[in-house]
Amino acid sequence: MGAIKTINDGCKPSVPPLGRGASGFTLRSVLRRVETWLGKRRSRLALLQLTDEQLRDVGISRDEARREGLRPFWD
């Protein structure tokens, strides 16, 4: 059992896989996160622009829309 552990330990790469930084984040994952945040912000701002009639159609009150629309983009 000890020999297998020694062999496996010797096969570990000394550098992180391509595209990954030491912290484990990739540029792609960071861009996806920012894209998600921007999408949330756009939809929340659009919610604030809806009329009372449109809000009734969706089934939410003006206060609920305001609460949701004013939430921070990262939430």
Coordinates of N, CA and C in Angstrom, one line a residue:
M1 N 0.8 -1.2 0.0 CA 0.0 0.0 0.0 C 0.9 1.3 0.0
G2 N 2.0 1.2 0.7 CA 2.9 2.4 0.8 C 3.5 2.7 -0.6
A3 N 3.8 1.6 -1.4 CA 4.4 1.8 -2.7 C 3.4 2.5 -3.6
I4 N 2.2 2.2 -3.6 CA 1.2 2.8 -4.4 C 1.0 4.3 -4.1
K5 N 1.0 4.6 -2.8 CA 0.9 6.0 -2.4 C 2.1 6.8 -2.9
T6 N 3.3 6.2 -2.8 CA 4.5 6.9 -3.3 C 4.4 7.1 -4.8
I7 N 4.0 6.1 -5.5 CA 3.8 6.3 -7.0 C 2.9 7.4 -7.3
N8 N 1.7 7.4 -6.7 CA 0.7 8.4 -6.9 C 1.2 9.8 -6.6
D9 N 1.9 9.9 -5.5 CA 2.4 11.2 -5.1 C 3.4 11.7 -6.1
G10 N 4.2 10.8 -6.7 CA 5.1 11.2 -7.7 C 4.5 11.7 -9.0
C11 N 3.2 11.4 -9.2 CA 2.6 11.7 -10.5 C 1.8 13.0 -10.4
K12 N 1.8 13.7 -9.3 CA 1.0 14.9 -9.1 C 1.7 16.0 -9.9
P13 N 1.0 16.8 -10.7 CA 1.6 17.9 -11.4 C 2.1 19.0 -10.5
S14 N 3.2 19.6 -10.8 CA 3.8 20.6 -10.0 C 3.2 22.0 -10.2
V15 N 2.4 22.1 -11.3 CA 1.8 23.4 -11.6 C 0.3 23.1 -11.8
P16 N -0.5 24.1 -11.5 CA -2.0 23.9 -11.7 C -2.3 23.6 -13.2
P17 N -3.5 23.0 -13.4 CA -3.9 22.7 -14.8 C -4.0 24.0 -15.6
L18 N -3.8 23.9 -16.9 CA -3.9 25.1 -17.8 C -5.2 25.9 -17.6
G19 N -5.1 27.2 -17.6 CA -6.3 28.0 -17.5 C -6.7 28.2 -16.0
R20 N -6.0 27.7 -15.1 CA -6.4 27.9 -13.7 C -5.3 28.6 -13.0
G21 N -5.6 29.6 -12.2 CA -4.7 30.2 -11.4 C -4.5 29.5 -10.1
A22 N -3.6 30.0 -9.3 CA -3.4 29.3 -8.0 C -4.6 29.3 -7.1
S23 N -5.5 30.3 -7.3 CA -6.7 30.3 -6.5 C -7.8 29.4 -7.0
G24 N -7.7 28.8 -8.2 CA -8.7 27.9 -8.8 C -9.7 28.6 -9.7
F25 N -9.6 30.0 -9.8 CA -10.5 30.7 -10.7 C -9.9 30.7 -12.1
T26 N -10.8 30.6 -13.1 CA -10.4 30.8 -14.5 C -11.0 32.1 -15.0
L27 N -10.4 32.6 -16.0 CA -11.0 33.8 -16.6 C -12.4 33.6 -17.0
R28 N -12.6 32.4 -17.6 CA -14.0 32.1 -18.0 C -15.0 32.1 -16.9
S29 N -14.6 31.5 -15.7 CA -15.6 31.5 -14.6 C -15.8 32.9 -14.1
V30 N -14.8 33.8 -14.1 CA -15.0 35.1 -13.6 C -15.9 35.9 -14.6
L31 N -15.7 35.7 -15.9 CA -16.5 36.4 -16.9 C -18.0 35.9 -16.8
R32 N -18.2 34.6 -16.5 CA -19.5 34.1 -16.4 C -20.2 34.7 -15.1
R33 N -19.4 34.9 -14.1 CA -20.0 35.5 -12.9 C -20.4 36.9 -13.1
V34 N -19.5 37.7 -13.8 CA -19.9 39.1 -14.1 C -21.1 39.1 -15.0
E35 N -21.1 38.3 -16.0 CA -22.3 38.2 -16.9 C -23.6 37.9 -16.2
T36 N -23.5 37.0 -15.2 CA -24.7 36.7 -14.4 C -25.1 38.0 -13.6
W37 N -24.1 38.6 -13.0 CA -24.4 39.8 -12.2 C -25.1 40.9 -13.0
L38 N -24.5 41.1 -14.2 CA -25.1 42.2 -15.1 C -26.5 41.8 -15.6
G39 N -26.7 40.5 -15.8 CA -28.1 40.1 -16.2 C -29.1 40.3 -15.1
K40 N -28.7 40.0 -13.9 CA -29.6 40.3 -12.7 C -29.9 41.8 -12.6
R41 N -28.8 42.6 -12.7 CA -29.0 44.0 -12.6 C -30.0 44.6 -13.7
R42 N -29.8 44.1 -14.9 CA -30.7 44.5 -16.0 C -32.1 44.2 -15.7
S43 N -32.3 42.9 -15.3 CA -33.7 42.5 -15.1 C -34.3 43.2 -13.9
R44 N -33.5 43.5 -12.9 CA -34.1 44.2 -11.7 C -34.4 45.7 -12.1
L45 N -33.6 46.3 -12.9 CA -33.9 47.6 -13.4 C -35.1 47.7 -14.2
A46 N -35.3 46.6 -15.1 CA -36.5 46.5 -15.9 C -37.7 46.3 -15.0
L47 N -37.6 45.6 -14.0 CA -38.7 45.4 -13.1 C -39.2 46.7 -12.5
L48 N -38.3 47.6 -12.2 CA -38.6 48.9 -11.6 C -39.4 49.8 -12.7
Q49 N -39.2 49.5 -13.9 CA -39.8 50.3 -15.0 C -41.2 49.8 -15.3
L50 N -41.7 48.7 -14.8 CA -43.0 48.2 -15.2 C -44.1 49.0 -14.6
T51 N -45.2 49.1 -15.3 CA -46.4 49.9 -14.8 C -47.1 49.0 -13.8
D52 N -48.0 49.7 -13.1 CA -48.9 48.9 -12.1 C -49.6 47.8 -12.8
E53 N -50.2 48.1 -14.0 CA -50.9 47.0 -14.7 C -50.0 45.8 -15.1
Q54 N -48.8 46.1 -15.5 CA -47.9 45.0 -15.9 C -47.5 44.2 -14.6
L55 N -47.3 44.9 -13.5 CA -47.0 44.2 -12.3 C -48.1 43.3 -11.8
R56 N -49.4 43.8 -12.0 CA -50.5 43.0 -11.6 C -50.5 41.7 -12.5
D57 N -50.2 41.9 -13.8 CA -50.2 40.7 -14.7 C -49.2 39.7 -14.2
V58 N -48.0 40.1 -13.7 CA -47.0 39.2 -13.2 C -47.3 38.7 -11.8
G59 N -48.2 39.4 -11.1 CA -48.7 38.9 -9.8 C -47.8 39.5 -8.6
I60 N -47.2 40.6 -8.8 CA -46.5 41.2 -7.7 C -46.9 42.7 -7.5
S61 N -46.7 43.1 -6.3 CA -47.1 44.5 -5.9 C -45.9 45.4 -6.2
R62 N -46.2 46.7 -6.2 CA -45.2 47.8 -6.4 C -44.1 47.7 -5.4
D63 N -44.5 47.4 -4.1 CA -43.5 47.3 -3.0 C -42.6 46.1 -3.3
E64 N -43.2 45.0 -3.7 CA -42.3 43.8 -3.9 C -41.4 44.1 -5.1
A65 N -41.8 44.7 -6.1 CA -41.0 45.1 -7.3 C -39.9 46.0 -6.8
R66 N -40.2 47.0 -6.0 CA -39.2 47.9 -5.5 C -38.1 47.3 -4.7
R67 N -38.6 46.4 -3.8 CA -37.6 45.6 -3.0 C -36.7 44.8 -3.8
E68 N -37.3 44.1 -4.8 CA -36.4 43.3 -5.7 C -35.5 44.1 -6.6
G69 N -36.1 45.2 -7.1 CA -35.3 46.0 -8.0 C -34.2 46.8 -7.3
L70 N -34.2 47.0 -6.0 CA -33.2 47.7 -5.3 C -32.1 46.8 -4.7
R71 N -32.3 45.5 -4.8 CA -31.3 44.6 -4.3 C -30.0 44.7 -5.0
P72 N -28.9 44.5 -4.4 CA -27.6 44.6 -5.0 C -27.4 43.5 -6.1
F73 N -26.6 43.8 -7.1 CA -26.5 42.9 -8.2 C -25.8 41.5 -7.8
W74 N -25.1 41.5 -6.8 CA -24.4 40.3 -6.4 C -25.3 39.4 -5.5
D75 N -26.4 39.9 -5.1 CA -27.3 39.1 -4.2 C -28.3 38.3 -5.1

